[in-house]
């Protein structure tokens, strides 16, 4: 396909050259060799990226003029793949700045695929432009959505390259929305959930179709819960009081019930069976690793719910919502579970790189210096295997969050020492657990963690 469509070939070359440049630069620093090869590769990456932009722009211009011409399915898939590689280029670079322009397009594409209406997606998806974005690129990619060759997703199709492209793009969008829901203030960045119907389950269908061979290895049902949790977080932030109401509490409780009821072992067995059908064989280690991955994500998604809606544990334990929800684990317990299961995935396994998001959430939660060191070491090990700038940005983001949290805890300790805040009042209002989370929503961090 890349040989037939120059724009796809060029952006693949650009992403590959940038990946190579990052790898050579790290090797040069360690060996004290000349970084010339890294610089040359970077120049090649930027030139290839510019050629891809120019080529995509040319294709879109031709499509607009010849919109009645019979659709070239190969070109359609190649254009969608190119957008995903433009996003990957941004992640390999740093995961900062321009990725939002590509993600805005992904949101538009996602609306078309699930709602089947480009016009409606344009009315739903924000067009706001942020610092560091290129208006040239944003307008280039947004125009793809208006073309007549974008077809709604249908469950009757066999799994195709388009399914993988859409599934990966959907996952990227969910992860970016999850980070926004955790960090953005009440009047912050528009949510991905706002582009979709309130009860849209087609997102889950898209994720399930490629679940056995997804880049992130997250169980689709848990990833879909992340999507719905982000929507809940947006709703909570819209409350005038800023606190969770009874309806939102029930929604959060239902999400937690789904998470705690998820059978990770059964999921691992099902995914491995699908893989065996595709590749012919899956060894027992793969099955065991998948079980640990499922347990890791189950704990991470539960942790995410408690972080974006910190009022849930107190009100559930007080019986506000009724029902028989089991005793909720604390955020510290969930972090311990994540650490435990991650330790079983060796660095020589292709699955080692799956855990960026769980590791990030664990890092956000912990105040233990030894665990923070473990988190950074793990991310460095991942970066050694996959030299993407996104991982460096993830570490920088965590350090900023830790500084903010430590300063908050220090201020609380001073208030206790000075008698302006009693331990009983702090416990009653969950000050120790909640105030840093409220401040976290004001941290201005612009990176994508996937």
PDB file of N, CA and C in Angstrom, residues 291-336:
ATOM      1  N   UNK A 291      -2.947 -12.700  31.580  1.00  0.00           N
ATOM      2  CA  UNK A 291      -3.684 -12.672  32.855  1.00  0.00           C
ATOM      3  C   UNK A 291      -3.181 -11.524  33.729  1.00  0.00           C
ATOM      4  N   UNK A 292      -1.866 -11.365  33.773  1.00  0.00           N
ATOM      5  CA  UNK A 292      -1.305 -10.261  34.563  1.00  0.00           C
ATOM      6  C   UNK A 292      -1.675  -8.908  33.959  1.00  0.00           C
ATOM      7  N   UNK A 293      -1.690  -8.833  32.641  1.00  0.00           N
ATOM      8  CA  UNK A 293      -2.086  -7.590  31.975  1.00  0.00           C
ATOM      9  C   UNK A 293      -3.527  -7.237  32.323  1.00  0.00           C
ATOM     10  N   UNK A 294      -4.411  -8.240  32.286  1.00  0.00           N
ATOM     11  CA  UNK A 294      -5.816  -7.997  32.618  1.00  0.00           C
ATOM     12  C   UNK A 294      -5.957  -7.493  34.057  1.00  0.00           C
ATOM     13  N   UNK A 295      -5.231  -8.129  34.976  1.00  0.00           N
ATOM     14  CA  UNK A 295      -5.300  -7.712  36.380  1.00  0.00           C
ATOM     15  C   UNK A 295      -4.731  -6.299  36.553  1.00  0.00           C
ATOM     16  N   UNK A 296      -3.679  -5.990  35.811  1.00  0.00           N
ATOM     17  CA  UNK A 296      -3.094  -4.651  35.869  1.00  0.00           C
ATOM     18  C   UNK A 296      -4.097  -3.590  35.428  1.00  0.00           C
ATOM     19  N   UNK A 297      -4.731  -3.821  34.292  1.00  0.00           N
ATOM     20  CA  UNK A 297      -5.675  -2.834  33.783  1.00  0.00           C
ATOM     21  C   UNK A 297      -6.939  -2.756  34.634  1.00  0.00           C
ATOM     22  N   UNK A 298      -7.375  -3.878  35.178  1.00  0.00           N
ATOM     23  CA  UNK A 298      -8.560  -3.829  36.044  1.00  0.00           C
ATOM     24  C   UNK A 298      -8.285  -2.931  37.250  1.00  0.00           C
ATOM     25  N   UNK A 299      -7.114  -3.095  37.867  1.00  0.00           N
ATOM     26  CA  UNK A 299      -6.754  -2.246  39.002  1.00  0.00           C
ATOM     27  C   UNK A 299      -6.564  -0.795  38.551  1.00  0.00           C
ATOM     28  N   UNK A 300      -5.948  -0.589  37.376  1.00  0.00           N
ATOM     29  CA  UNK A 300      -5.690   0.771  36.902  1.00  0.00           C
ATOM     30  C   UNK A 300      -6.981   1.514  36.582  1.00  0.00           C
ATOM     31  N   UNK A 301      -7.942   0.833  35.979  1.00  0.00           N
ATOM     32  CA  UNK A 301      -9.209   1.489  35.641  1.00  0.00           C
ATOM     33  C   UNK A 301      -9.994   1.800  36.910  1.00  0.00           C
ATOM     34  N   UNK A 302      -9.954   0.899  37.871  1.00  0.00           N
ATOM     35  CA  UNK A 302     -10.599   1.167  39.168  1.00  0.00           C
ATOM     36  C   UNK A 302      -9.933   2.375  39.837  1.00  0.00           C
ATOM     37  N   UNK A 303      -8.617   2.421  39.787  1.00  0.00           N
ATOM     38  CA  UNK A 303      -7.888   3.565  40.337  1.00  0.00           C
ATOM     39  C   UNK A 303      -8.286   4.848  39.633  1.00  0.00           C
ATOM     40  N   UNK A 304      -8.438   4.791  38.319  1.00  0.00           N
ATOM     41  CA  UNK A 304      -8.834   5.974  37.549  1.00  0.00           C
ATOM     42  C   UNK A 304     -10.188   6.502  38.005  1.00  0.00           C
ATOM     43  N   UNK A 305     -11.151   5.606  38.221  1.00  0.00           N
ATOM     44  CA  UNK A 305     -12.476   6.019  38.692  1.00  0.00           C
ATOM     45  C   UNK A 305     -12.353   6.747  40.035  1.00  0.00           C
ATOM     46  N   UNK A 306     -11.549   6.203  40.947  1.00  0.00           N
ATOM     47  CA  UNK A 306     -11.422   6.802  42.278  1.00  0.00           C
ATOM     48  C   UNK A 306     -10.654   8.127  42.236  1.00  0.00           C
ATOM     49  N   UNK A 307      -9.763   8.285  41.265  1.00  0.00           N
ATOM     50  CA  UNK A 307      -9.019   9.540  41.155  1.00  0.00           C
ATOM     51  C   UNK A 307      -9.870  10.660  40.577  1.00  0.00           C
ATOM     52  N   UNK A 308     -10.687  10.357  39.569  1.00  0.00           N
ATOM     53  CA  UNK A 308     -11.498  11.418  38.956  1.00  0.00           C
ATOM     54  C   UNK A 308     -12.762  11.695  39.754  1.00  0.00           C
ATOM     55  N   UNK A 309     -13.161  10.767  40.617  1.00  0.00           N
ATOM     56  CA  UNK A 309     -14.347  10.966  41.464  1.00  0.00           C
ATOM     57  C   UNK A 309     -14.001  10.564  42.898  1.00  0.00           C
ATOM     58  N   UNK A 310     -13.142  11.338  43.576  1.00  0.00           N
ATOM     59  CA  UNK A 310     -12.627  10.935  44.882  1.00  0.00           C
ATOM     60  C   UNK A 310     -13.675  10.874  45.987  1.00  0.00           C
ATOM     61  N   UNK A 311     -14.869  11.392  45.724  1.00  0.00           N
ATOM     62  CA  UNK A 311     -15.908  11.332  46.757  1.00  0.00           C
ATOM     63  C   UNK A 311     -16.632  10.007  46.824  1.00  0.00           C
ATOM     64  N   UNK A 312     -16.393   9.120  45.873  1.00  0.00           N
ATOM     65  CA  UNK A 312     -17.137   7.865  45.816  1.00  0.00           C
ATOM     66  C   UNK A 312     -16.891   6.968  47.021  1.00  0.00           C
ATOM     67  N   UNK A 313     -15.647   6.679  47.431  1.00  0.00           N
ATOM     68  CA  UNK A 313     -15.439   5.711  48.517  1.00  0.00           C
ATOM     69  C   UNK A 313     -16.164   6.055  49.801  1.00  0.00           C
ATOM     70  N   UNK A 314     -16.109   7.334  50.211  1.00  0.00           N
ATOM     71  CA  UNK A 314     -16.752   7.732  51.466  1.00  0.00           C
ATOM     72  C   UNK A 314     -18.255   7.532  51.404  1.00  0.00           C
ATOM     73  N   UNK A 315     -18.873   7.916  50.305  1.00  0.00           N
ATOM     74  CA  UNK A 315     -20.324   7.847  50.204  1.00  0.00           C
ATOM     75  C   UNK A 315     -20.806   6.419  49.988  1.00  0.00           C
ATOM     76  N   UNK A 316     -20.017   5.606  49.285  1.00  0.00           N
ATOM     77  CA  UNK A 316     -20.392   4.196  49.138  1.00  0.00           C
ATOM     78  C   UNK A 316     -20.307   3.494  50.478  1.00  0.00           C
ATOM     79  N   UNK A 317     -19.232   3.741  51.229  1.00  0.00           N
ATOM     80  CA  UNK A 317     -19.076   3.094  52.538  1.00  0.00           C
ATOM     81  C   UNK A 317     -20.146   3.550  53.510  1.00  0.00           C
ATOM     82  N   UNK A 318     -20.685   4.759  53.275  1.00  0.00           N
ATOM     83  CA  UNK A 318     -21.759   5.257  54.136  1.00  0.00           C
ATOM     84  C   UNK A 318     -23.123   4.728  53.715  1.00  0.00           C
ATOM     85  N   UNK A 319     -23.159   3.941  52.642  1.00  0.00           N
ATOM     86  CA  UNK A 319     -24.415   3.326  52.212  1.00  0.00           C
ATOM     87  C   UNK A 319     -25.332   4.251  51.461  1.00  0.00           C
ATOM     88  N   UNK A 320     -24.786   5.318  50.872  1.00  0.00           N
ATOM     89  CA  UNK A 320     -25.630   6.295  50.180  1.00  0.00           C
ATOM     90  C   UNK A 320     -26.347   5.662  49.002  1.00  0.00           C
ATOM     91  N   UNK A 321     -25.635   4.792  48.271  1.00  0.00           N
ATOM     92  CA  UNK A 321     -26.217   4.225  47.059  1.00  0.00           C
ATOM     93  C   UNK A 321     -26.899   2.887  47.294  1.00  0.00           C
ATOM     94  N   UNK A 322     -26.792   2.339  48.492  1.00  0.00           N
ATOM     95  CA  UNK A 322     -27.386   1.028  48.729  1.00  0.00           C
ATOM     96  C   UNK A 322     -26.662  -0.058  47.973  1.00  0.00           C
ATOM     97  N   UNK A 323     -27.301  -1.221  47.827  1.00  0.00           N
ATOM     98  CA  UNK A 323     -26.696  -2.300  47.050  1.00  0.00           C
ATOM     99  C   UNK A 323     -25.663  -3.055  47.860  1.00  0.00           C
ATOM    100  N   UNK A 324     -24.991  -3.972  47.200  1.00  0.00           N
ATOM    101  CA  UNK A 324     -24.050  -4.834  47.894  1.00  0.00           C
ATOM    102  C   UNK A 324     -22.660  -4.753  47.270  1.00  0.00           C
ATOM    103  N   UNK A 325     -22.247  -3.550  46.900  1.00  0.00           N
ATOM    104  CA  UNK A 325     -20.920  -3.379  46.329  1.00  0.00           C
ATOM    105  C   UNK A 325     -19.886  -3.797  47.370  1.00  0.00           C
ATOM    106  N   UNK A 326     -18.946  -4.677  46.988  1.00  0.00           N
ATOM    107  CA  UNK A 326     -17.939  -5.135  47.941  1.00  0.00           C
ATOM    108  C   UNK A 326     -17.108  -3.978  48.472  1.00  0.00           C
ATOM    109  N   UNK A 327     -16.383  -4.247  49.542  1.00  0.00           N
ATOM    110  CA  UNK A 327     -15.506  -3.236  50.111  1.00  0.00           C
ATOM    111  C   UNK A 327     -14.544  -2.734  49.045  1.00  0.00           C
ATOM    112  N   UNK A 328     -14.531  -1.427  48.835  1.00  0.00           N
ATOM    113  CA  UNK A 328     -13.683  -0.865  47.796  1.00  0.00           C
ATOM    114  C   UNK A 328     -12.230  -0.866  48.254  1.00  0.00           C
ATOM    115  N   UNK A 329     -11.310  -1.263  47.370  1.00  0.00           N
ATOM    116  CA  UNK A 329      -9.895  -1.138  47.709  1.00  0.00           C
ATOM    117  C   UNK A 329      -9.501   0.334  47.717  1.00  0.00           C
ATOM    118  N   UNK A 330      -8.505   0.672  48.497  1.00  0.00           N
ATOM    119  CA  UNK A 330      -8.009   2.050  48.504  1.00  0.00           C
ATOM    120  C   UNK A 330      -7.143   2.279  47.277  1.00  0.00           C
ATOM    121  N   UNK A 331      -6.868   3.541  46.988  1.00  0.00           N
ATOM    122  CA  UNK A 331      -6.003   3.831  45.851  1.00  0.00           C
ATOM    123  C   UNK A 331      -4.608   3.258  46.074  1.00  0.00           C
ATOM    124  N   UNK A 332      -4.154   3.249  47.342  1.00  0.00           N
ATOM    125  CA  UNK A 332      -2.839   2.664  47.643  1.00  0.00           C
ATOM    126  C   UNK A 332      -2.847   1.159  47.388  1.00  0.00           C
ATOM    127  N   UNK A 333      -3.945   0.487  47.751  1.00  0.00           N
ATOM    128  CA  UNK A 333      -4.050  -0.958  47.497  1.00  0.00           C
ATOM    129  C   UNK A 333      -4.034  -1.247  45.998  1.00  0.00           C
ATOM    130  N   UNK A 334      -4.740  -0.428  45.246  1.00  0.00           N
ATOM    131  CA  UNK A 334      -4.773  -0.619  43.793  1.00  0.00           C
ATOM    132  C   UNK A 334      -3.395  -0.410  43.179  1.00  0.00           C
ATOM    133  N   UNK A 335      -2.667   0.591  43.663  1.00  0.00           N
ATOM    134  CA  UNK A 335      -1.309   0.819  43.167  1.00  0.00           C
ATOM    135  C   UNK A 335      -0.422  -0.376  43.480  1.00  0.00           C
ATOM    136  N   UNK A 336      -0.588  -0.955  44.670  1.00  0.00           N
ATOM    137  CA  UNK A 336       0.188  -2.145  45.031  1.00  0.00           C
ATOM    138  C   UNK A 336      -0.126  -3.301  44.092  1.00  0.00           C
TER     139      UNK A 336
END
